[in-house]
């Protein structure tokens, strides 16, 4: 695992975009895993700049997003479909038919049996097969939750888990309530790639910034590999890069980091 600490959010985002751009230049039909949340916004801005000023070409790039809230329509301004359109897709030359964001409108769900709801199970299997059909994800962008989650794999998620429905923890609901009018509006369920799905990507690129991520980054990098910190699974990955700003790296032991 390579941990590279940057002066600030801007430098971290620029480095992340450079890494992605280099992979697209090497393989124009790159299968790119994408993440939502506030962390990758700067990375996406920099990618858009590289597209507009240096002609970084997305015409053959295939994308797969990590997750989506259940029950929020794609046109809702807090859906991850909307986030990706607004923060990236509308400003690059991606072919809409190459974009995959999990579907999350399944009508009324029975909370006591949703994990076996055939509509959801079928969709999740389809999503996994679609990733395989394109040869697997070449590089997956990740954020990290303050509780160590990756995508919506909350603490306790099996490190072998696949795409499925997950219940969000109270911490995640609270963390994400800043994007909604009130905490009551935050969805409680999501479709998410599993930790096992994520670990099959050939390369992982996790970004973390701000004080609020320092404990989670320390647990992921230096703690035991445990389902209680799903990001700690990255320690088992052959090619995982963690980019941080100084604040998110503040609790790491100096010997584990390099400086970008
Ligand atoms: P954030 O979320 O980028 O909005 O901090 C990251 C995550 O929860 O994975």
PDB file of C-alpha atoms and ligand atoms in Angstrom:
ATOM      1  CA  UNK A   1       0.000   0.000   0.000  1.00  0.00           C
ATOM      2  CA  UNK A   2       1.397   3.383  -0.998  1.00  0.00           C
ATOM      3  CA  UNK A   3       0.338   6.330   1.167  1.00  0.00           C
ATOM      4  CA  UNK A   4       1.140   9.732  -0.275  1.00  0.00           C
ATOM      5  CA  UNK A   5       0.481  12.822   1.831  1.00  0.00           C
ATOM      6  CA  UNK A   6      -0.117  16.146   0.095  1.00  0.00           C
ATOM      7  CA  UNK A   7       0.084  19.706   1.309  1.00  0.00           C
ATOM      8  CA  UNK A   8      -3.636  20.284   0.831  1.00  0.00           C
ATOM      9  CA  UNK A   9      -6.858  19.140  -0.833  1.00  0.00           C
ATOM     10  CA  UNK A  10      -5.953  20.810  -4.133  1.00  0.00           C
ATOM     11  CA  UNK A  11      -2.606  19.011  -4.420  1.00  0.00           C
ATOM     12  CA  UNK A  12      -4.215  15.680  -3.479  1.00  0.00           C
ATOM     13  CA  UNK A  13      -6.957  16.117  -6.077  1.00  0.00           C
ATOM     14  CA  UNK A  14      -4.453  17.075  -8.786  1.00  0.00           C
ATOM     15  CA  UNK A  15      -2.349  13.979  -8.072  1.00  0.00           C
ATOM     16  CA  UNK A  16      -5.451  11.750  -8.219  1.00  0.00           C
ATOM     17  CA  UNK A  17      -6.432  13.225 -11.583  1.00  0.00           C
ATOM     18  CA  UNK A  18      -2.890  12.747 -12.934  1.00  0.00           C
ATOM     19  CA  UNK A  19      -2.991   9.070 -11.971  1.00  0.00           C
ATOM     20  CA  UNK A  20      -6.345   8.558 -13.711  1.00  0.00           C
ATOM     21  CA  UNK A  21      -5.252  10.517 -16.778  1.00  0.00           C
ATOM     22  CA  UNK A  22      -2.102   8.399 -17.090  1.00  0.00           C
ATOM     23  CA  UNK A  23      -4.191   5.199 -16.979  1.00  0.00           C
ATOM     24  CA  UNK A  24      -6.584   6.515 -19.677  1.00  0.00           C
ATOM     25  CA  UNK A  25      -3.676   7.531 -21.915  1.00  0.00           C
ATOM     26  CA  UNK A  26      -2.231   4.033 -21.552  1.00  0.00           C
ATOM     27  CA  UNK A  27      -5.613   2.326 -22.110  1.00  0.00           C
ATOM     28  CA  UNK A  28      -8.252   4.482 -23.857  1.00  0.00           C
ATOM     29  CA  UNK A  29     -11.019   1.981 -23.059  1.00  0.00           C
ATOM     30  CA  UNK A  30     -10.160   1.994 -19.352  1.00  0.00           C
ATOM     31  CA  UNK A  31     -12.777   0.541 -17.008  1.00  0.00           C
ATOM     32  CA  UNK A  32     -12.920   3.255 -14.371  1.00  0.00           C
ATOM     33  CA  UNK A  33     -14.631   2.837 -11.008  1.00  0.00           C
ATOM     34  CA  UNK A  34     -16.009   6.094  -9.634  1.00  0.00           C
ATOM     35  CA  UNK A  35     -17.075   7.384  -6.238  1.00  0.00           C
ATOM     36  CA  UNK A  36     -19.357  10.171  -5.005  1.00  0.00           C
ATOM     37  CA  UNK A  37     -19.191  12.366  -1.903  1.00  0.00           C
ATOM     38  CA  UNK A  38     -17.343  15.598  -1.225  1.00  0.00           C
ATOM     39  CA  UNK A  39     -13.859  14.052  -1.408  1.00  0.00           C
ATOM     40  CA  UNK A  40     -13.639  13.397  -5.179  1.00  0.00           C
ATOM     41  CA  UNK A  41     -15.197  16.720  -6.277  1.00  0.00           C
ATOM     42  CA  UNK A  42     -11.742  18.335  -6.668  1.00  0.00           C
ATOM     43  CA  UNK A  43     -10.437  15.292  -8.519  1.00  0.00           C
ATOM     44  CA  UNK A  44     -13.357  15.497 -10.965  1.00  0.00           C
ATOM     45  CA  UNK A  45     -12.793  19.243 -11.488  1.00  0.00           C
ATOM     46  CA  UNK A  46      -9.168  18.538 -12.354  1.00  0.00           C
ATOM     47  CA  UNK A  47     -10.158  15.704 -14.700  1.00  0.00           C
ATOM     48  CA  UNK A  48     -12.546  18.102 -16.473  1.00  0.00           C
ATOM     49  CA  UNK A  49      -9.697  20.617 -16.791  1.00  0.00           C
ATOM     50  CA  UNK A  50      -7.460  17.916 -18.308  1.00  0.00           C
ATOM     51  CA  UNK A  51     -10.244  17.010 -20.746  1.00  0.00           C
ATOM     52  CA  UNK A  52     -10.816  20.616 -21.790  1.00  0.00           C
ATOM     53  CA  UNK A  53      -7.230  21.869 -21.883  1.00  0.00           C
ATOM     54  CA  UNK A  54      -5.259  18.737 -22.755  1.00  0.00           C
ATOM     55  CA  UNK A  55      -7.842  16.738 -24.694  1.00  0.00           C
ATOM     56  CA  UNK A  56      -8.054  13.845 -22.217  1.00  0.00           C
ATOM     57  CA  UNK A  57     -10.415  11.576 -24.134  1.00  0.00           C
ATOM     58  CA  UNK A  58     -13.265   9.702 -22.446  1.00  0.00           C
ATOM     59  CA  UNK A  59     -15.007   8.515 -25.613  1.00  0.00           C
ATOM     60  CA  UNK A  60     -14.050   4.867 -24.988  1.00  0.00           C
ATOM     61  CA  UNK A  61     -13.870   4.922 -21.182  1.00  0.00           C
ATOM     62  CA  UNK A  62     -16.342   2.684 -19.325  1.00  0.00           C
ATOM     63  CA  UNK A  63     -17.427   3.724 -15.828  1.00  0.00           C
ATOM     64  CA  UNK A  64     -18.962   1.922 -12.869  1.00  0.00           C
ATOM     65  CA  UNK A  65     -20.084   3.802  -9.775  1.00  0.00           C
ATOM     66  CA  UNK A  66     -19.805   2.273  -6.337  1.00  0.00           C
ATOM     67  CA  UNK A  67     -23.253   2.914  -4.953  1.00  0.00           C
ATOM     68  CA  UNK A  68     -26.617   4.664  -4.980  1.00  0.00           C
ATOM     69  CA  UNK A  69     -29.258   5.475  -2.374  1.00  0.00           C
ATOM     70  CA  UNK A  70     -32.367   3.310  -2.538  1.00  0.00           C
ATOM     71  CA  UNK A  71     -35.577   5.123  -3.391  1.00  0.00           C
ATOM     72  CA  UNK A  72     -34.111   8.390  -4.662  1.00  0.00           C
ATOM     73  CA  UNK A  73     -34.896   8.935  -8.348  1.00  0.00           C
ATOM     74  CA  UNK A  74     -31.978   9.686 -10.722  1.00  0.00           C
ATOM     75  CA  UNK A  75     -33.201  13.282 -11.233  1.00  0.00           C
ATOM     76  CA  UNK A  76     -33.208  14.035  -7.463  1.00  0.00           C
ATOM     77  CA  UNK A  77     -30.407  16.459  -6.625  1.00  0.00           C
ATOM     78  CA  UNK A  78     -29.049  14.144  -3.917  1.00  0.00           C
ATOM     79  CA  UNK A  79     -29.007  11.019  -6.066  1.00  0.00           C
ATOM     80  CA  UNK A  80     -25.604   9.771  -7.112  1.00  0.00           C
ATOM     81  CA  UNK A  81     -26.806   9.706 -10.727  1.00  0.00           C
ATOM     82  CA  UNK A  82     -27.351  13.461 -10.432  1.00  0.00           C
ATOM     83  CA  UNK A  83     -24.040  13.984  -8.606  1.00  0.00           C
ATOM     84  CA  UNK A  84     -22.072  12.236 -11.346  1.00  0.00           C
ATOM     85  CA  UNK A  85     -23.833  14.130 -14.131  1.00  0.00           C
ATOM     86  CA  UNK A  86     -23.272  17.505 -12.446  1.00  0.00           C
ATOM     87  CA  UNK A  87     -19.736  16.933 -11.168  1.00  0.00           C
ATOM     88  CA  UNK A  88     -18.242  15.040 -14.092  1.00  0.00           C
ATOM     89  CA  UNK A  89     -20.216  13.501 -16.918  1.00  0.00           C
ATOM     90  CA  UNK A  90     -21.805  16.664 -18.336  1.00  0.00           C
ATOM     91  CA  UNK A  91     -18.355  18.217 -18.824  1.00  0.00           C
ATOM     92  CA  UNK A  92     -16.456  15.341 -20.460  1.00  0.00           C
ATOM     93  CA  UNK A  93     -17.003  13.412 -23.685  1.00  0.00           C
ATOM     94  CA  UNK A  94     -18.176  10.200 -22.050  1.00  0.00           C
ATOM     95  CA  UNK A  95     -20.596   8.027 -24.032  1.00  0.00           C
ATOM     96  CA  UNK A  96     -23.740   7.773 -21.826  1.00  0.00           C
ATOM     97  CA  UNK A  97     -24.107   4.118 -22.770  1.00  0.00           C
ATOM     98  CA  UNK A  98     -20.700   3.443 -21.160  1.00  0.00           C
ATOM     99  CA  UNK A  99     -21.835   4.842 -17.793  1.00  0.00           C
ATOM    100  CA  UNK A 100     -23.058   2.562 -15.001  1.00  0.00           C
ATOM    101  CA  UNK A 101     -24.505   3.899 -11.757  1.00  0.00           C
ATOM    102  CA  UNK A 102     -26.487   1.393  -9.672  1.00  0.00           C
ATOM    103  CA  UNK A 103     -30.220   1.514 -10.220  1.00  0.00           C
ATOM    104  CA  UNK A 104     -32.058   2.123  -6.973  1.00  0.00           C
ATOM    105  CA  UNK A 105     -35.767   2.519  -7.696  1.00  0.00           C
ATOM    106  CA  UNK A 106     -37.366  -0.761  -6.730  1.00  0.00           C
ATOM    107  CA  UNK A 107     -40.803   0.383  -5.634  1.00  0.00           C
ATOM    108  CA  UNK A 108     -42.144  -0.616  -2.235  1.00  0.00           C
ATOM    109  CA  UNK A 109     -39.749  -2.809  -0.300  1.00  0.00           C
ATOM    110  CA  UNK A 110     -40.485  -5.098   2.572  1.00  0.00           C
ATOM    111  CA  UNK A 111     -37.818  -4.083   5.067  1.00  0.00           C
ATOM    112  CA  UNK A 112     -37.820  -7.491   6.745  1.00  0.00           C
ATOM    113  CA  UNK A 113     -36.940  -9.347   3.527  1.00  0.00           C
ATOM    114  CA  UNK A 114     -35.289  -6.835   1.217  1.00  0.00           C
ATOM    115  CA  UNK A 115     -31.993  -8.714   1.141  1.00  0.00           C
ATOM    116  CA  UNK A 116     -33.761 -11.485  -0.741  1.00  0.00           C
ATOM    117  CA  UNK A 117     -36.072  -9.289  -2.809  1.00  0.00           C
ATOM    118  CA  UNK A 118     -35.766 -10.813  -6.304  1.00  0.00           C
ATOM    119  CA  UNK A 119     -35.724  -7.386  -8.050  1.00  0.00           C
ATOM    120  CA  UNK A 120     -32.737  -6.298  -5.953  1.00  0.00           C
ATOM    121  CA  UNK A 121     -30.933  -9.620  -6.080  1.00  0.00           C
ATOM    122  CA  UNK A 122     -31.316  -9.738  -9.879  1.00  0.00           C
ATOM    123  CA  UNK A 123     -30.103  -6.195 -10.281  1.00  0.00           C
ATOM    124  CA  UNK A 124     -27.041  -6.811  -8.088  1.00  0.00           C
ATOM    125  CA  UNK A 125     -26.146  -9.937 -10.047  1.00  0.00           C
ATOM    126  CA  UNK A 126     -26.544  -8.013 -13.279  1.00  0.00           C
ATOM    127  CA  UNK A 127     -24.229  -5.244 -12.017  1.00  0.00           C
ATOM    128  CA  UNK A 128     -21.540  -7.739 -11.021  1.00  0.00           C
ATOM    129  CA  UNK A 129     -21.852  -9.511 -14.400  1.00  0.00           C
ATOM    130  CA  UNK A 130     -21.687  -6.218 -16.260  1.00  0.00           C
ATOM    131  CA  UNK A 131     -18.378  -5.414 -14.535  1.00  0.00           C
ATOM    132  CA  UNK A 132     -17.076  -8.852 -15.553  1.00  0.00           C
ATOM    133  CA  UNK A 133     -18.351  -8.394 -19.124  1.00  0.00           C
ATOM    134  CA  UNK A 134     -16.071  -5.385 -19.513  1.00  0.00           C
ATOM    135  CA  UNK A 135     -13.110  -7.343 -18.162  1.00  0.00           C
ATOM    136  CA  UNK A 136     -13.212  -6.011 -14.594  1.00  0.00           C
ATOM    137  CA  UNK A 137     -12.434  -2.601 -13.171  1.00  0.00           C
ATOM    138  CA  UNK A 138      -8.955  -1.298 -14.004  1.00  0.00           C
ATOM    139  CA  UNK A 139      -8.821   1.407 -11.351  1.00  0.00           C
ATOM    140  CA  UNK A 140     -11.381   2.174  -8.652  1.00  0.00           C
ATOM    141  CA  UNK A 141     -11.624   5.592  -7.006  1.00  0.00           C
ATOM    142  CA  UNK A 142     -12.673   5.417  -3.337  1.00  0.00           C
ATOM    143  CA  UNK A 143     -13.468   7.773  -0.493  1.00  0.00           C
ATOM    144  CA  UNK A 144     -13.462   6.644   3.116  1.00  0.00           C
ATOM    145  CA  UNK A 145     -16.155   7.226   5.714  1.00  0.00           C
ATOM    146  CA  UNK A 146     -15.305   8.657   9.123  1.00  0.00           C
ATOM    147  CA  UNK A 147     -16.203   5.154  10.364  1.00  0.00           C
ATOM    148  CA  UNK A 148     -13.845   3.421   7.915  1.00  0.00           C
ATOM    149  CA  UNK A 149     -16.494   2.439   5.373  1.00  0.00           C
ATOM    150  CA  UNK A 150     -15.717   2.176   1.665  1.00  0.00           C
ATOM    151  CA  UNK A 151     -18.652   2.750  -0.666  1.00  0.00           C
ATOM    152  CA  UNK A 152     -21.603   1.910   1.619  1.00  0.00           C
ATOM    153  CA  UNK A 153     -19.843  -1.073   3.158  1.00  0.00           C
ATOM    154  CA  UNK A 154     -20.375  -0.072   6.730  1.00  0.00           C
ATOM    155  CA  UNK A 155     -18.348  -1.501   9.654  1.00  0.00           C
ATOM    156  CA  UNK A 156     -19.216  -5.164  10.020  1.00  0.00           C
ATOM    157  CA  UNK A 157     -19.576  -5.687   6.254  1.00  0.00           C
ATOM    158  CA  UNK A 158     -18.011  -8.934   5.129  1.00  0.00           C
ATOM    159  CA  UNK A 159     -14.649  -8.335   3.498  1.00  0.00           C
ATOM    160  CA  UNK A 160     -15.806 -10.819   0.831  1.00  0.00           C
ATOM    161  CA  UNK A 161     -19.138  -9.079   0.198  1.00  0.00           C
ATOM    162  CA  UNK A 162     -20.546  -8.479  -3.293  1.00  0.00           C
ATOM    163  CA  UNK A 163     -22.950  -5.881  -4.694  1.00  0.00           C
ATOM    164  CA  UNK A 164     -26.032  -5.855  -2.483  1.00  0.00           C
ATOM    165  CA  UNK A 165     -28.438  -3.735  -0.446  1.00  0.00           C
ATOM    166  CA  UNK A 166     -27.036  -2.279   2.793  1.00  0.00           C
ATOM    167  CA  UNK A 167     -28.552  -0.439   5.716  1.00  0.00           C
ATOM    168  CA  UNK A 168     -26.643   2.754   6.485  1.00  0.00           C
ATOM    169  CA  UNK A 169     -25.334   3.260  10.018  1.00  0.00           C
ATOM    170  CA  UNK A 170     -26.554   6.163  12.120  1.00  0.00           C
ATOM    171  CA  UNK A 171     -23.090   7.748  11.741  1.00  0.00           C
ATOM    172  CA  UNK A 172     -23.284   7.674   7.945  1.00  0.00           C
ATOM    173  CA  UNK A 173     -26.859   8.984   7.963  1.00  0.00           C
ATOM    174  CA  UNK A 174     -25.712  11.833  10.233  1.00  0.00           C
ATOM    175  CA  UNK A 175     -22.557  12.531   8.155  1.00  0.00           C
ATOM    176  CA  UNK A 176     -24.620  12.650   4.949  1.00  0.00           C
ATOM    177  CA  UNK A 177     -27.431  14.736   6.426  1.00  0.00           C
ATOM    178  CA  UNK A 178     -25.393  17.856   5.545  1.00  0.00           C
ATOM    179  CA  UNK A 179     -26.517  17.333   1.950  1.00  0.00           C
ATOM    180  CA  UNK A 180     -30.228  17.065   2.827  1.00  0.00           C
ATOM    181  CA  UNK A 181     -32.743  19.506   4.305  1.00  0.00           C
ATOM    182  CA  UNK A 182     -33.019  17.363   7.427  1.00  0.00           C
ATOM    183  CA  UNK A 183     -31.688  14.091   8.768  1.00  0.00           C
ATOM    184  CA  UNK A 184     -35.170  12.593   8.261  1.00  0.00           C
ATOM    185  CA  UNK A 185     -34.746  12.916   4.484  1.00  0.00           C
ATOM    186  CA  UNK A 186     -31.509  10.909   4.341  1.00  0.00           C
ATOM    187  CA  UNK A 187     -32.176   7.478   2.824  1.00  0.00           C
ATOM    188  CA  UNK A 188     -31.542   4.520   5.144  1.00  0.00           C
ATOM    189  CA  UNK A 189     -30.639   1.983   2.465  1.00  0.00           C
ATOM    190  CA  UNK A 190     -28.330   1.823  -0.507  1.00  0.00           C
ATOM    191  CA  UNK A 191     -27.139  -0.487  -3.241  1.00  0.00           C
ATOM    192  CA  UNK A 192     -23.381  -0.820  -2.976  1.00  0.00           C
ATOM    193  CA  UNK A 193     -20.576  -2.776  -4.546  1.00  0.00           C
ATOM    194  CA  UNK A 194     -19.204  -5.137  -1.919  1.00  0.00           C
ATOM    195  CA  UNK A 195     -15.732  -5.066  -0.406  1.00  0.00           C
ATOM    196  CA  UNK A 196     -15.002  -8.233  -2.410  1.00  0.00           C
ATOM    197  CA  UNK A 197     -16.172  -6.534  -5.618  1.00  0.00           C
ATOM    198  CA  UNK A 198     -13.975  -3.512  -4.910  1.00  0.00           C
ATOM    199  CA  UNK A 199     -10.953  -5.664  -4.069  1.00  0.00           C
ATOM    200  CA  UNK A 200     -11.129  -7.267  -7.534  1.00  0.00           C
ATOM    201  CA  UNK A 201     -10.322  -3.942  -9.203  1.00  0.00           C
ATOM    202  CA  UNK A 202      -6.780  -4.122 -10.552  1.00  0.00           C
ATOM    203  CA  UNK A 203      -5.850  -0.885  -8.821  1.00  0.00           C
ATOM    204  CA  UNK A 204      -7.417   1.083  -5.965  1.00  0.00           C
ATOM    205  CA  UNK A 205      -7.096   4.834  -5.459  1.00  0.00           C
ATOM    206  CA  UNK A 206      -8.466   5.995  -2.099  1.00  0.00           C
ATOM    207  CA  UNK A 207      -8.618   9.710  -1.321  1.00  0.00           C
ATOM    208  CA  UNK A 208      -9.071  11.212   2.141  1.00  0.00           C
ATOM    209  CA  UNK A 209      -8.901  14.774   3.359  1.00  0.00           C
ATOM    210  CA  UNK A 210      -9.683  16.682   6.523  1.00  0.00           C
ATOM    211  CA  UNK A 211      -9.386  16.040  10.276  1.00  0.00           C
ATOM    212  CA  UNK A 212     -12.581  14.006  10.288  1.00  0.00           C
ATOM    213  CA  UNK A 213     -10.844  11.224   8.343  1.00  0.00           C
ATOM    214  CA  UNK A 214      -7.635  10.979  10.409  1.00  0.00           C
ATOM    215  CA  UNK A 215      -8.832   8.135  12.683  1.00  0.00           C
ATOM    216  CA  UNK A 216     -10.309   6.160   9.788  1.00  0.00           C
ATOM    217  CA  UNK A 217      -7.120   6.544   7.717  1.00  0.00           C
ATOM    218  CA  UNK A 218      -4.972   5.402  10.640  1.00  0.00           C
ATOM    219  CA  UNK A 219      -7.207   2.368  11.218  1.00  0.00           C
ATOM    220  CA  UNK A 220      -7.193   1.514   7.500  1.00  0.00           C
ATOM    221  CA  UNK A 221      -3.405   1.793   7.102  1.00  0.00           C
ATOM    222  CA  UNK A 222      -2.015   0.717  10.476  1.00  0.00           C
ATOM    223  CA  UNK A 223      -4.820  -1.146  12.188  1.00  0.00           C
ATOM    224  CA  UNK A 224      -5.713  -4.809  11.964  1.00  0.00           C
ATOM    225  CA  UNK A 225      -7.480  -6.066   8.843  1.00  0.00           C
ATOM    226  CA  UNK A 226     -11.018  -6.269  10.111  1.00  0.00           C
ATOM    227  CA  UNK A 227     -14.602  -5.986   8.921  1.00  0.00           C
ATOM    228  CA  UNK A 228     -14.980  -3.327  11.617  1.00  0.00           C
ATOM    229  CA  UNK A 229     -12.919  -1.059   9.334  1.00  0.00           C
ATOM    230  CA  UNK A 230     -13.788  -2.136   5.782  1.00  0.00           C
ATOM    231  CA  UNK A 231     -11.058   0.152   4.344  1.00  0.00           C
ATOM    232  CA  UNK A 232      -8.453  -1.981   6.145  1.00  0.00           C
ATOM    233  CA  UNK A 233      -9.083  -4.605   3.419  1.00  0.00           C
ATOM    234  CA  UNK A 234      -6.890  -2.417   1.195  1.00  0.00           C
ATOM    235  CA  UNK A 235      -3.899  -3.806   3.091  1.00  0.00           C
ATOM    236  CA  UNK A 236      -4.498  -7.056   1.187  1.00  0.00           C
ATOM    237  CA  UNK A 237      -4.614  -5.403  -2.229  1.00  0.00           C
ATOM    238  CA  UNK A 238      -1.670  -5.721  -4.583  1.00  0.00           C
ATOM    239  CA  UNK A 239      -1.914  -2.173  -5.843  1.00  0.00           C
ATOM    240  CA  UNK A 240      -3.608   0.271  -3.494  1.00  0.00           C
ATOM    241  CA  UNK A 241      -2.693   3.944  -3.447  1.00  0.00           C
ATOM    242  CA  UNK A 242      -3.952   6.241  -0.689  1.00  0.00           C
ATOM    243  CA  UNK A 243      -3.757   9.965  -1.333  1.00  0.00           C
ATOM    244  CA  UNK A 244      -4.383  12.311   1.575  1.00  0.00           C
ATOM    245  CA  UNK A 245      -3.947  15.880   2.663  1.00  0.00           C
ATOM    246  CA  UNK A 246      -1.924  16.620   5.804  1.00  0.00           C
ATOM    247  CA  UNK A 247      -4.960  16.653   8.084  1.00  0.00           C
ATOM    248  CA  UNK A 248      -6.220  13.193   7.146  1.00  0.00           C
ATOM    249  CA  UNK A 249      -2.664  11.836   7.584  1.00  0.00           C
ATOM    250  CA  UNK A 250      -2.091  13.537  10.945  1.00  0.00           C
ATOM    251  CA  UNK A 251      -2.378  10.333  12.980  1.00  0.00           C
ATOM    252  CA  UNK A 252      -0.259   8.094  10.731  1.00  0.00           C
ATOM    253  CA  UNK A 253       3.186   6.977  11.889  1.00  0.00           C
ATOM    254  CA  UNK A 254       5.809   8.767   9.823  1.00  0.00           C
ATOM    255  CA  UNK A 255       7.442   5.560   8.567  1.00  0.00           C
ATOM    256  CA  UNK A 256       4.334   4.548   6.627  1.00  0.00           C
ATOM    257  CA  UNK A 257       4.010   7.635   4.442  1.00  0.00           C
ATOM    258  CA  UNK A 258       5.696   9.394   1.567  1.00  0.00           C
ATOM    259  CA  UNK A 259       5.158  13.028   0.676  1.00  0.00           C
ATOM    260  CA  UNK A 260       3.773  14.171  -2.681  1.00  0.00           C
TER     261      UNK A 260
HETATM  262  P1  LIG B   1     -17.170  12.182   1.744  1.00  0.00           P
HETATM  263  O1  LIG B   1     -17.657  10.694   1.912  1.00  0.00           O
HETATM  264  O2  LIG B   1     -16.267  12.180   0.540  1.00  0.00           O
HETATM  265  O3  LIG B   1     -18.397  12.999   1.520  1.00  0.00           O
HETATM  266  O4  LIG B   1     -16.422  12.536   2.993  1.00  0.00           O
HETATM  267  C1  LIG B   1     -16.760   9.655   1.765  1.00  0.00           C
HETATM  268  C2  LIG B   1     -17.433   8.355   2.096  1.00  0.00           C
HETATM  269  O5  LIG B   1     -18.347   8.355   2.944  1.00  0.00           O
HETATM  270  O6  LIG B   1     -17.057   7.336   1.525  1.00  0.00           O
END
